[in-house]
Structure formats: structure tokens, C-alpha cells
Short mmCIF file of C-alpha atoms in Angstrom, two decimals:
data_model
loop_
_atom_site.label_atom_id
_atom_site.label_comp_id
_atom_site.label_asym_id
_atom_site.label_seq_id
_atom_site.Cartn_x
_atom_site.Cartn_y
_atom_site.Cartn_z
CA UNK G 1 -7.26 5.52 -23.53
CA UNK G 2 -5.68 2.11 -22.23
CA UNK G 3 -7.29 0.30 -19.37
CA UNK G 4 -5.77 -2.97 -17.75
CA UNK G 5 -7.40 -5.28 -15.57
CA UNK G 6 -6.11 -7.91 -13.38
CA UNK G 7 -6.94 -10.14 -10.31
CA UNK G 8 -4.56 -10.86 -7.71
CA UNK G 9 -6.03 -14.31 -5.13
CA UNK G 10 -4.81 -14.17 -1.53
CA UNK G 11 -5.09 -17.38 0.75
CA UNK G 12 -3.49 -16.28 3.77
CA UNK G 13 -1.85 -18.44 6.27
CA UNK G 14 -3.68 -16.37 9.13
CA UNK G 15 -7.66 -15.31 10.08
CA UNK G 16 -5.66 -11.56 9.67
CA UNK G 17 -2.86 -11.22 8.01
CA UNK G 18 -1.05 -7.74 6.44
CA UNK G 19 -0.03 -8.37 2.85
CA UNK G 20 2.46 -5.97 0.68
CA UNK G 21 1.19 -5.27 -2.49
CA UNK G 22 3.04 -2.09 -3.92
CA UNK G 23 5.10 -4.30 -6.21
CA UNK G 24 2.22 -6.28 -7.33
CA UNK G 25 0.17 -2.92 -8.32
CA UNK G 26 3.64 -1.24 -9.83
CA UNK G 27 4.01 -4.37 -12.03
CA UNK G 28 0.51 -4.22 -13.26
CA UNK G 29 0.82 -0.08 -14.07
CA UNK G 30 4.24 -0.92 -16.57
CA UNK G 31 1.91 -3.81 -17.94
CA UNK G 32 -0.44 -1.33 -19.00
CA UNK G 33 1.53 0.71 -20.66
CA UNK G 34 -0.30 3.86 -18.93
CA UNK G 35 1.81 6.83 -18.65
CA UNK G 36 -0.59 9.14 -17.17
CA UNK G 37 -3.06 7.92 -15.48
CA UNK G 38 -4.57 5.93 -12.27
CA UNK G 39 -4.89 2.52 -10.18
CA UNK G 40 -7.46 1.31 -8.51
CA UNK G 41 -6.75 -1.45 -5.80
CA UNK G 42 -10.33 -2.86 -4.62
CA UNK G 43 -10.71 -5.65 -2.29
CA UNK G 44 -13.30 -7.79 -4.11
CA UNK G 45 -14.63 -9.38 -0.16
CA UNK G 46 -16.48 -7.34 2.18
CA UNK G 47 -14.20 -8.22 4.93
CA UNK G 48 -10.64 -7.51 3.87
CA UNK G 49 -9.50 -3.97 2.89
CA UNK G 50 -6.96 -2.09 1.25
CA UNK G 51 -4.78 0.79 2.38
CA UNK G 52 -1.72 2.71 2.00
CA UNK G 53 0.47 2.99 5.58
CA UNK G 54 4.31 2.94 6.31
CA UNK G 55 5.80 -0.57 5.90
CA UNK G 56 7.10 -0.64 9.37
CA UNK G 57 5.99 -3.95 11.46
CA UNK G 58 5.60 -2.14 14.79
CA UNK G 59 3.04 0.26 13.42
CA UNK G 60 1.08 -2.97 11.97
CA UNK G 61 0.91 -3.96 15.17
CA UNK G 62 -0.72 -1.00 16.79
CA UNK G 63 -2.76 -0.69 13.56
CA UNK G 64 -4.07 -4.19 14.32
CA UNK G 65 -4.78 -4.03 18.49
CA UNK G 66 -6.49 -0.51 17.18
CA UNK G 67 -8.95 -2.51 14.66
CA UNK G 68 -9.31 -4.89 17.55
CA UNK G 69 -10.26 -2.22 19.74
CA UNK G 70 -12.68 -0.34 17.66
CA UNK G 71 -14.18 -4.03 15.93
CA UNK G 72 -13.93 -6.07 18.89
CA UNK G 73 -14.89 -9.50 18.01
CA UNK G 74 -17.26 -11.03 19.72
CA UNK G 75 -20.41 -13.79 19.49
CA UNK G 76 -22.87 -11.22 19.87
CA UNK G 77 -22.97 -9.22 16.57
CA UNK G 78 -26.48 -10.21 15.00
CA UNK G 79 -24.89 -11.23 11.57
CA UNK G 80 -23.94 -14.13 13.41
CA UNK G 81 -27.26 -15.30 13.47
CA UNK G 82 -26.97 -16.32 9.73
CA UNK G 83 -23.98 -18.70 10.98
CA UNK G 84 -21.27 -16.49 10.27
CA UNK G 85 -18.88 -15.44 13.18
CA UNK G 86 -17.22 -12.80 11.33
CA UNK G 87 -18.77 -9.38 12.42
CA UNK G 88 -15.77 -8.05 13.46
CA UNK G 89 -14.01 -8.42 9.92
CA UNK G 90 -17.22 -6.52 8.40
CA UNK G 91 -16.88 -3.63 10.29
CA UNK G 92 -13.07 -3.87 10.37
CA UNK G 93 -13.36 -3.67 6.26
CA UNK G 94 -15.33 -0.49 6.74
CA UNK G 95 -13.32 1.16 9.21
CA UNK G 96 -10.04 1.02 6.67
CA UNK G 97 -12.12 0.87 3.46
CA UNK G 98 -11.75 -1.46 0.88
CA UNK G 99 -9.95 0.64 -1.67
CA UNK G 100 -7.32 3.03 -2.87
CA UNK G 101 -6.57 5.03 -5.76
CA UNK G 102 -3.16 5.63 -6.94
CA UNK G 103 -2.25 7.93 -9.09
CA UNK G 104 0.36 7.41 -12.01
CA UNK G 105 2.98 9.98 -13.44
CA UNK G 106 5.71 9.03 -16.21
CA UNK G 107 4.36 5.45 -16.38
CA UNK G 108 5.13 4.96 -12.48
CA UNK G 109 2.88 4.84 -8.92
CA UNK G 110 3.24 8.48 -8.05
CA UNK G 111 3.43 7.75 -4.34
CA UNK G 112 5.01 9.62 -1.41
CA UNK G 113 8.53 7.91 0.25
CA UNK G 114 6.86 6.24 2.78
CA UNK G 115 3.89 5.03 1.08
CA UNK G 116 3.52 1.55 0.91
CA UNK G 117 -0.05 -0.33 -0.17
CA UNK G 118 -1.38 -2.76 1.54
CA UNK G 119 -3.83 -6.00 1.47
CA UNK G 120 -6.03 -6.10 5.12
CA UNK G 121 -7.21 -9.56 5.71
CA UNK G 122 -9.78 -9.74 8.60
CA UNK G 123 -11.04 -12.99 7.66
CA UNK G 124 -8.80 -15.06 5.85
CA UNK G 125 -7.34 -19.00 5.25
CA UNK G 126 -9.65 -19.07 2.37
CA UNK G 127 -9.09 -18.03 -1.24
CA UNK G 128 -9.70 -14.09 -1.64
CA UNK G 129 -9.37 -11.75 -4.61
CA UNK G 130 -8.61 -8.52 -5.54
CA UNK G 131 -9.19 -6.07 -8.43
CA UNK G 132 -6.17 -3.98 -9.97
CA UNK G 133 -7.87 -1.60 -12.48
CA UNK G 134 -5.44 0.56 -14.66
CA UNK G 135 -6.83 3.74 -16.73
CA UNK G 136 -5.04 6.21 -18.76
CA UNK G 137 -2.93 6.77 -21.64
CA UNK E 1 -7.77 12.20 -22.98
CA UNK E 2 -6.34 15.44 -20.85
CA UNK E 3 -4.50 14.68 -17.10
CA UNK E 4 -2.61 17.47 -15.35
CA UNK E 5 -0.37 16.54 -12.21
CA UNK E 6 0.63 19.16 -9.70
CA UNK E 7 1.88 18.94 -6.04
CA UNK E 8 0.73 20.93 -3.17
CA UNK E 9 3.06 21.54 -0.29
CA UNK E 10 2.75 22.31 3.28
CA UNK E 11 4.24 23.65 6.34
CA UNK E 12 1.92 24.01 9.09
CA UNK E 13 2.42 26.11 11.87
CA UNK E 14 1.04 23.99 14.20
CA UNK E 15 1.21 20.26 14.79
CA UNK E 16 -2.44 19.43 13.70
CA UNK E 17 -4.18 21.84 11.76
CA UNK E 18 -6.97 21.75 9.12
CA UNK E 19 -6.00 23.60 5.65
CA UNK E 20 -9.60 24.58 2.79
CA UNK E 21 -8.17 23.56 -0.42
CA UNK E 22 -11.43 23.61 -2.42
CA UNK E 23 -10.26 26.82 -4.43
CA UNK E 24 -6.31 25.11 -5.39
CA UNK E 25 -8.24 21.91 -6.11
CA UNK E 26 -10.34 24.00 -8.48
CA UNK E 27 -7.67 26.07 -10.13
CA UNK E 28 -5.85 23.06 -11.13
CA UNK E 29 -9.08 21.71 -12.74
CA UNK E 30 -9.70 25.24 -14.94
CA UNK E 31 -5.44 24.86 -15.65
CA UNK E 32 -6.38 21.86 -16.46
CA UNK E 33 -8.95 22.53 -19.20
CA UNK E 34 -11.22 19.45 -18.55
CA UNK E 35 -14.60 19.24 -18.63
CA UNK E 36 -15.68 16.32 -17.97
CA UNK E 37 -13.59 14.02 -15.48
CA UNK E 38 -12.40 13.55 -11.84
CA UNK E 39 -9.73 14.91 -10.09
CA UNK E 40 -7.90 12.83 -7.53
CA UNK E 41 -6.55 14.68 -4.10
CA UNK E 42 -4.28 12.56 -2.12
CA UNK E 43 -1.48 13.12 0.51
CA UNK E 44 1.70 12.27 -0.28
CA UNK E 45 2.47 11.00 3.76
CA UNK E 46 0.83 8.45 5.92
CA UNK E 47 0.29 11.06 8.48
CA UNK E 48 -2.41 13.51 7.08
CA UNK E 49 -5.54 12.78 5.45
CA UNK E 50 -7.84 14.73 2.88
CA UNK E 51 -11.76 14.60 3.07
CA UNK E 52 -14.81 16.27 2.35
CA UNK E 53 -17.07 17.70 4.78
CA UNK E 54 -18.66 21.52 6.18
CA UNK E 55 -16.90 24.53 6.20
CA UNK E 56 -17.86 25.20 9.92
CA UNK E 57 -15.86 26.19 12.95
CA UNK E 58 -17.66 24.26 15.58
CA UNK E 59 -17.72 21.28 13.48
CA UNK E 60 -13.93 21.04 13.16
CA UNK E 61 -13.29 21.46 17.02
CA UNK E 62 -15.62 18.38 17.20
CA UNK E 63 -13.54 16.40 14.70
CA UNK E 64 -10.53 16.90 16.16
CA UNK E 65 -11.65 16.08 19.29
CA UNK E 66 -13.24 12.75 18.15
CA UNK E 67 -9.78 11.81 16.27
CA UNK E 68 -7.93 12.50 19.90
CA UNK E 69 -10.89 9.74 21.29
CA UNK E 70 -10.67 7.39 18.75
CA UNK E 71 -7.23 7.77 18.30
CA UNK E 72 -5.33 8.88 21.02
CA UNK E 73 -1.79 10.48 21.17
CA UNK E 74 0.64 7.98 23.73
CA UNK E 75 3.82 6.76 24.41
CA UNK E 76 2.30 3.22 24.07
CA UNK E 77 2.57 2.65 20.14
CA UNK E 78 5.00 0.08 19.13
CA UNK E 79 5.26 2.29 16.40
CA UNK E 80 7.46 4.70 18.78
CA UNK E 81 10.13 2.21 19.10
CA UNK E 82 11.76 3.61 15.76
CA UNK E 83 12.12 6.68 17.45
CA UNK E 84 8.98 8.11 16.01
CA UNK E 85 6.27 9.80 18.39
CA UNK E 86 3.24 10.21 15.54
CA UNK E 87 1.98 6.91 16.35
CA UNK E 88 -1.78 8.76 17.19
CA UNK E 89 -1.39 9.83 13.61
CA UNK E 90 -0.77 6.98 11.45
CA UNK E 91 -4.43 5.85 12.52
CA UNK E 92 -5.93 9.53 12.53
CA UNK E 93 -4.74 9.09 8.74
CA UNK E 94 -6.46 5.75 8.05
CA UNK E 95 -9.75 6.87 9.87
CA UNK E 96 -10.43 9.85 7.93
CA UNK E 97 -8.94 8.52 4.92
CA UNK E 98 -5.53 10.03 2.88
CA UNK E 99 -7.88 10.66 -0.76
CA UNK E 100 -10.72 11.87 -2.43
CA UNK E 101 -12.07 11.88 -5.72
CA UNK E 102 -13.99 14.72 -7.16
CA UNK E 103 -16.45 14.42 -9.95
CA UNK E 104 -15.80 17.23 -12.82
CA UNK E 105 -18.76 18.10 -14.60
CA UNK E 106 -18.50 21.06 -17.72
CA UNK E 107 -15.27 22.26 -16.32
CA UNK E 108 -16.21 22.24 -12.58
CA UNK E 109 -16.18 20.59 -8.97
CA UNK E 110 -19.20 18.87 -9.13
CA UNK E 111 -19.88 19.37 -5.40
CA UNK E 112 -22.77 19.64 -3.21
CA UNK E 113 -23.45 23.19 -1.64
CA UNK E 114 -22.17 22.06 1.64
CA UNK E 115 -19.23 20.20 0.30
CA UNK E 116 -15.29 21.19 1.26
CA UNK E 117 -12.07 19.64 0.45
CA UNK E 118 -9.90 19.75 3.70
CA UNK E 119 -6.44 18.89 3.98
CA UNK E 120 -6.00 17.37 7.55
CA UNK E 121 -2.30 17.85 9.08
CA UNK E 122 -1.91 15.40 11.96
CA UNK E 123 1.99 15.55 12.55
CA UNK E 124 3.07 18.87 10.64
CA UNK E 125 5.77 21.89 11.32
CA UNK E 126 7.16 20.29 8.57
CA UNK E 127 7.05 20.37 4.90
CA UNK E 128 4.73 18.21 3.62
CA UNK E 129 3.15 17.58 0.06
CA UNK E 130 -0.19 16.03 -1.53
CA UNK E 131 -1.02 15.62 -4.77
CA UNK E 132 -4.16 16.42 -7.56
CA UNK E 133 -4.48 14.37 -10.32
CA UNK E 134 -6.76 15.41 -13.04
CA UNK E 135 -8.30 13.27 -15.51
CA UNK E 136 -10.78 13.65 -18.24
CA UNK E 137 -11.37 15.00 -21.03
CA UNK K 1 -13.16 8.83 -23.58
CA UNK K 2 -16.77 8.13 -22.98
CA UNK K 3 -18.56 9.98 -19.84
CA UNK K 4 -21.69 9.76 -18.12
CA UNK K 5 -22.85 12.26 -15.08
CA UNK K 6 -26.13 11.73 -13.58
CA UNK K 7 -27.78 12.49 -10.09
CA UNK K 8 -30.31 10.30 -7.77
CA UNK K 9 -32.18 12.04 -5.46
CA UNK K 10 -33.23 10.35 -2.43
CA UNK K 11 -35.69 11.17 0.45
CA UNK K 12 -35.53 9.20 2.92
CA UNK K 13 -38.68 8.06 5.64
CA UNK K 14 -36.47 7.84 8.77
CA UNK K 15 -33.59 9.98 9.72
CA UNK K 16 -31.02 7.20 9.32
CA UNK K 17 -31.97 4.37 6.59
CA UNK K 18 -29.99 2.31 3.88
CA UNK K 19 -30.56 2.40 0.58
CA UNK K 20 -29.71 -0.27 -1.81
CA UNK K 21 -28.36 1.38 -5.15
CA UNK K 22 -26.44 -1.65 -6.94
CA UNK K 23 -28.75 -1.87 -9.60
CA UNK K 24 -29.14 2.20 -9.72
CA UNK K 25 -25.34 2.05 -10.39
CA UNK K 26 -25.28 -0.79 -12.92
CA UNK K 27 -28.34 0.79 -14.90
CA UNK K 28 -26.11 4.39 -15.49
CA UNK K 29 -23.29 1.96 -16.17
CA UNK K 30 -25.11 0.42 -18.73
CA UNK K 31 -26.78 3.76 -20.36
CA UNK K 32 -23.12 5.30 -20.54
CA UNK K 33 -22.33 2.83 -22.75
CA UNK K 34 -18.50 2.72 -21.13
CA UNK K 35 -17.51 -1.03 -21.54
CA UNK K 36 -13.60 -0.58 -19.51
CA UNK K 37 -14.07 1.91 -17.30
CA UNK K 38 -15.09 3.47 -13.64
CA UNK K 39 -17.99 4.72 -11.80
CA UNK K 40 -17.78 7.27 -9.25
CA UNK K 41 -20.56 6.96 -6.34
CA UNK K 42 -20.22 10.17 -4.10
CA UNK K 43 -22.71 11.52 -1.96
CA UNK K 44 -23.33 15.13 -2.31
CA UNK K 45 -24.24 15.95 1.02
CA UNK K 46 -21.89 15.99 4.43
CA UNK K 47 -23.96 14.06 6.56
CA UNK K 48 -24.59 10.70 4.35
CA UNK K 49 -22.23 8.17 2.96
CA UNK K 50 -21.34 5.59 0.43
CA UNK K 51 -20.06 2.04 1.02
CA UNK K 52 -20.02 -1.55 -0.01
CA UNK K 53 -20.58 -4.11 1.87
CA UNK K 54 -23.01 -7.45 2.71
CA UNK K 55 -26.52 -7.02 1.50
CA UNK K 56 -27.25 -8.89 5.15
CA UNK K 57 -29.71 -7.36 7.43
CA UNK K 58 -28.47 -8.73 10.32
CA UNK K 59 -25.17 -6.96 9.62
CA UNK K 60 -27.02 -3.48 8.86
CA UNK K 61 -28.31 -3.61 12.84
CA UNK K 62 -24.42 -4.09 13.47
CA UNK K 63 -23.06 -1.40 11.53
CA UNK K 64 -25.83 0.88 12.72
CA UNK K 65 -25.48 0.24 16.56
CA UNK K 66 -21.17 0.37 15.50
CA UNK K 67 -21.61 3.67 14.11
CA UNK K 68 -23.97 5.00 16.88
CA UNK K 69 -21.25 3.54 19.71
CA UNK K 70 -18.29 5.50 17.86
CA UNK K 71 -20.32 8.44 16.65
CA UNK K 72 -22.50 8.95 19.18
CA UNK K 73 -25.55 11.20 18.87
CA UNK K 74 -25.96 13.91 21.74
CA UNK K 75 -26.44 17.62 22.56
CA UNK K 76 -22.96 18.37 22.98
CA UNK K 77 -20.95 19.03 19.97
CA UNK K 78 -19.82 22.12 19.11
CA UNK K 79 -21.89 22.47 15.89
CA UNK K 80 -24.70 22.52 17.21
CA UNK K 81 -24.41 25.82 18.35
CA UNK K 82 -24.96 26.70 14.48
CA UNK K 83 -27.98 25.47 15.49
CA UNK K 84 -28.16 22.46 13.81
CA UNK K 85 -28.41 19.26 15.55
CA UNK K 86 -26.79 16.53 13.17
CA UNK K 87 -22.87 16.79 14.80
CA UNK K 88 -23.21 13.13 15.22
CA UNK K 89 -23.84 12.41 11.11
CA UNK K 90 -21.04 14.32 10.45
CA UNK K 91 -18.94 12.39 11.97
CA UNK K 92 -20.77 9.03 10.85
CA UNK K 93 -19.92 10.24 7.23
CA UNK K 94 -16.34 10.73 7.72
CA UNK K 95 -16.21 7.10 9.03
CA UNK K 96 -17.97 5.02 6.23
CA UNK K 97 -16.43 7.38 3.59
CA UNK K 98 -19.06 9.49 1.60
CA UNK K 99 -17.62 8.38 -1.64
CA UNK K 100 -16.41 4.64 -3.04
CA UNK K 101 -15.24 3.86 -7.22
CA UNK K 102 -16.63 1.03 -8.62
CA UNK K 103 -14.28 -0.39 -11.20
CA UNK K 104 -16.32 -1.33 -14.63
CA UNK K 105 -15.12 -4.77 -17.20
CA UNK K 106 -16.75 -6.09 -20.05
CA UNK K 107 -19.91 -3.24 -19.29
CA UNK K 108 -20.89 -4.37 -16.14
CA UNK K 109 -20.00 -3.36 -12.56
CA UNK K 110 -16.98 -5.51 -11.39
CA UNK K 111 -17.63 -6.48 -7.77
CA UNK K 112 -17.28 -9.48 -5.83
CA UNK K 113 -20.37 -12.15 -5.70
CA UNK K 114 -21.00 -10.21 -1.75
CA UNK K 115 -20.44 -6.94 -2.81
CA UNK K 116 -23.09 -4.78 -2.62
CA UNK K 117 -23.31 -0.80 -2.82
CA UNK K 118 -25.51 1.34 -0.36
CA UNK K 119 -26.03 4.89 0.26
CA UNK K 120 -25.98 5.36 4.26
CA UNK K 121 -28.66 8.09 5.01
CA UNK K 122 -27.36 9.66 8.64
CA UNK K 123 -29.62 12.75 8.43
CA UNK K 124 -32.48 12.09 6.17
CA UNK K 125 -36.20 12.83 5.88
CA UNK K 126 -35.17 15.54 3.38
CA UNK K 127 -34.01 15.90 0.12
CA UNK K 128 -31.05 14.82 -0.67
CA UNK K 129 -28.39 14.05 -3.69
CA UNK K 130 -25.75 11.74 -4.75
CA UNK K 131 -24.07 11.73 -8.20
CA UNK K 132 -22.86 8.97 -10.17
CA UNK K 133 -19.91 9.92 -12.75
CA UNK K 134 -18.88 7.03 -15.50
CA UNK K 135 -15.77 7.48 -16.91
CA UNK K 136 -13.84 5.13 -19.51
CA UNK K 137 -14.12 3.97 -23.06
#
């Protein structure tokens, strides 16, 4: 069995900001030398997320006013009482979950045309990281 | 180590529509000859979704209905400026998720006694595919 | 390949509760033995869930209230003409995702320093069963 493990740091320019990250995670998989086998891509912060979607900026947008709608933010969540004001990005997190699995076939992301992955930032301009796990043979 | 790869495909008769694939998730885990691993179920397209819930009518009716609330069909999405009209179902897909994993214990689904693998069509009539990873040994 | 399967039971005193299971989690991690690896955390039932998040209790009273405004409890979904009256956790477990992967490094659970893991309990006061499935070498 071959594993690889690798951290990828995001400090985005925005609070939310939509990163691509297929490359990064196809990069990783030849590193590994893993044939057969699968990726997990784990946000490593409990208010960013990580999810495969079409790469096509006018769905970002409606995938962003629909996390706004769903997580509105707002002063009045209660985990604001420790000081935070970032409610919104915890439930945001939840909503798309944090992680993905990918599978990999003849040493490559076995993904569908249109899949692209994806790095959710709800609450960013700070130094984030992220876990690329490898496993297979 | 052991992995088998196989593709499901689809062609839905209707536009959303709910498929059981418990039994072809565990055939491929018998073909597969592991006994002790986890098989990953994931849709190949950005506009279904696979999860794991009760094998019951009612229930479904009341999911479906919920995905229309929380994410309703419109000519609104940005989305539909490509020329697209599945905007509803980009986000259906994120809510309920596009993978599973499922635990394989002596040679079998280790599932609870309530526990079904669905695939979840949101923009079908057209063919579609997903794909089971197994892994284990 | 090592593998390790095992299976917490929980029981819980109110219908919805959180459950802390890091350390449950890191102990099987340990006891498996698997130093490069993953651990599965699925709930085995269709009404709870599995998620990582802040270990903040402020926050919990958010997600709670979150999940009870988008899931809503009430006499009107279609399952309950089974005669069961849970519709509402159904749905609350397709939201926060009944299953998450925790990847493994160096023997110990690989998280983030806010990263905690909790099983969601949306139909409790019974017994009830989540596995745990280590995987790696």
C-alpha cells in the first residue's frame, strides 16, 4: 500500500472566496505513485469546505447568494458571544461539507467531464490549510 | 491490497427520479472479493447525488419536496445564462451530497437495518453514469 | 493492509443531543495500530449524523435552531403516515451528512487544532449504532 500526504495553505484575498484545486489534488495523486486507489481533500478549518461543482463562474455565483440565503449572516448567532462574528461560515461549512473523496483509476482522478474540485472559503484573509491524503497501490 | 472499479449508467425516464442501488453496490463488493474495506459510490455529474437513507415511499415524496423548497427550480440562476436550465440542480446536488462511503466488513455492506444507497437523478432523460470504487483487502 | 471495524452504541437522554466522539475515534485509531491511514465514522441509523465542527457550545444552539429552521419538525410529512413521527430527522441527517473520513498520519487522527468530531443524535432516547472502520497500513 502507498499513502501520500500533503498540505496545501490558502490566504485568500476575500472573507469568501472559490478556489480551484483539481490540479493541485491531480499533482499530488502522480506524486504518489498510486495507481488504484483514492483522495481525500479535507478542509482542515471548520468554516471553509470542499466540493466538487462545474467550473462555470455564473453557477458560483448562485451557489454563493444560495449559501447566503440558507447561512444568512448576521450579529445574532450565539457563537458570537465568544467574540467571533463568523456563524454564518460555520454553518455554511456544514451545509457543503468539508470533504470529498476522489477516486483514482490508472494512476489518474477518475472524475466525470464536468467535475471540477473546489476550495469554499467562508471566512478567509487569514492563513488556512488543507489535507490531501492519497491511499492505494 | 484488492480495488475493483466499475461504472453504473443511467437513463431516467423522468427528469428527477430516485434509483435503490444497494443490491449493484453489493454485487460489485462480492465481484470484488474483499472482505474487509470500503466501497466508494459517487456520481460521475454535478447534477445527481447519492446518499443513504429509508427505503420508504412517503419519505421520498417528502425529500423531494424539501429539495424543491430549499432549492427551487427558476429562470433566475445566473447559471442559465450558458444556456443551461438545471440551475435548481447543481445545489440539489451539493445539499444531499454526490458520494458515500460504505464500510465492508467479512465480505459485506456493513449497513444498519434501515440503511439504503439511493442514487438521486435531479436533471436526467439522459444517460448518466456514477461510479463504485472498492477497496480493501 | 491493516483494518480495524468496531461499533459504539449510544443512547441518548433527549431526543436530539450531541455527542462528542474525538477521543472515541482516536482510541480505535490507536488500537488498530494503522499509522498512514483512514477512519471511517458513519452512523448506522437514518435519522442521526456525523460531522466536524467547533467544540463551541454557543455554536451547537446555532446549528440546532439552523437545522430546526430548514428541517422543520411537524405533523405533516408524508412518512408519518408509516406511523412514525421522525420525518423531520430524516431530513436533518441528509443535511449534516451521516458519515465524514477522518484522514490518519503518524497514528494519530489528522485534524485541524478546531476540529472536532460529533455524532448528531436527531431521534434518540433509544438505542442506537455507529461504526468506526480503520483502514491503512
Amino acid at each position: 500500500m502507498k499513502t501520500l500526504t500533503d498540505y496545501v495553505w490558502f490566504e485568500t484575498k476575500q472573507k469568501r472566496e472559490l478556489v480551484r484545486i483539481t490540479d493541485a489534488v491531480a499533482e499530488r495523486v502522480t506524486k504518489s505513485g498510486v495507481q488504484e486507489g483514492m483522495a481525500l481533500v479535507s478542509a482542515m478549518h471548520i468554516t471553509a469546505g470542499v466540493f466538487v461543482n462545474d467550473d462555470e463562474p455564473g453557477l458560483w455565483a448562485d451557489i454563493w447568494e444560495w449559501l447566503q440565503h440558507l447561512c444568512p449572516e448576521g450579529p445574532d448567532y450565539r457563537h458570537h458571544r465568544t467574540g467571533e462574528d463568523n456563524g454564518d461560515a460555520h454553518l455554511k461549512s456544514l451545509l457543503i461539507h468539508h470533504q470529498i473523496l476522489v477516486p483514482i483509476t490508472k494512476g489518474k482522478l477518475d472524475l466525470g467531464p464536468w467535475q471540477a474540485i473546489f476550495y469554499a472559503e467562508f471566512d478567509g484573509q487569514r492563513r488556512k490549510r488543507m489535507i490531501i491524503k492519497v491511499m492505494g497501490e
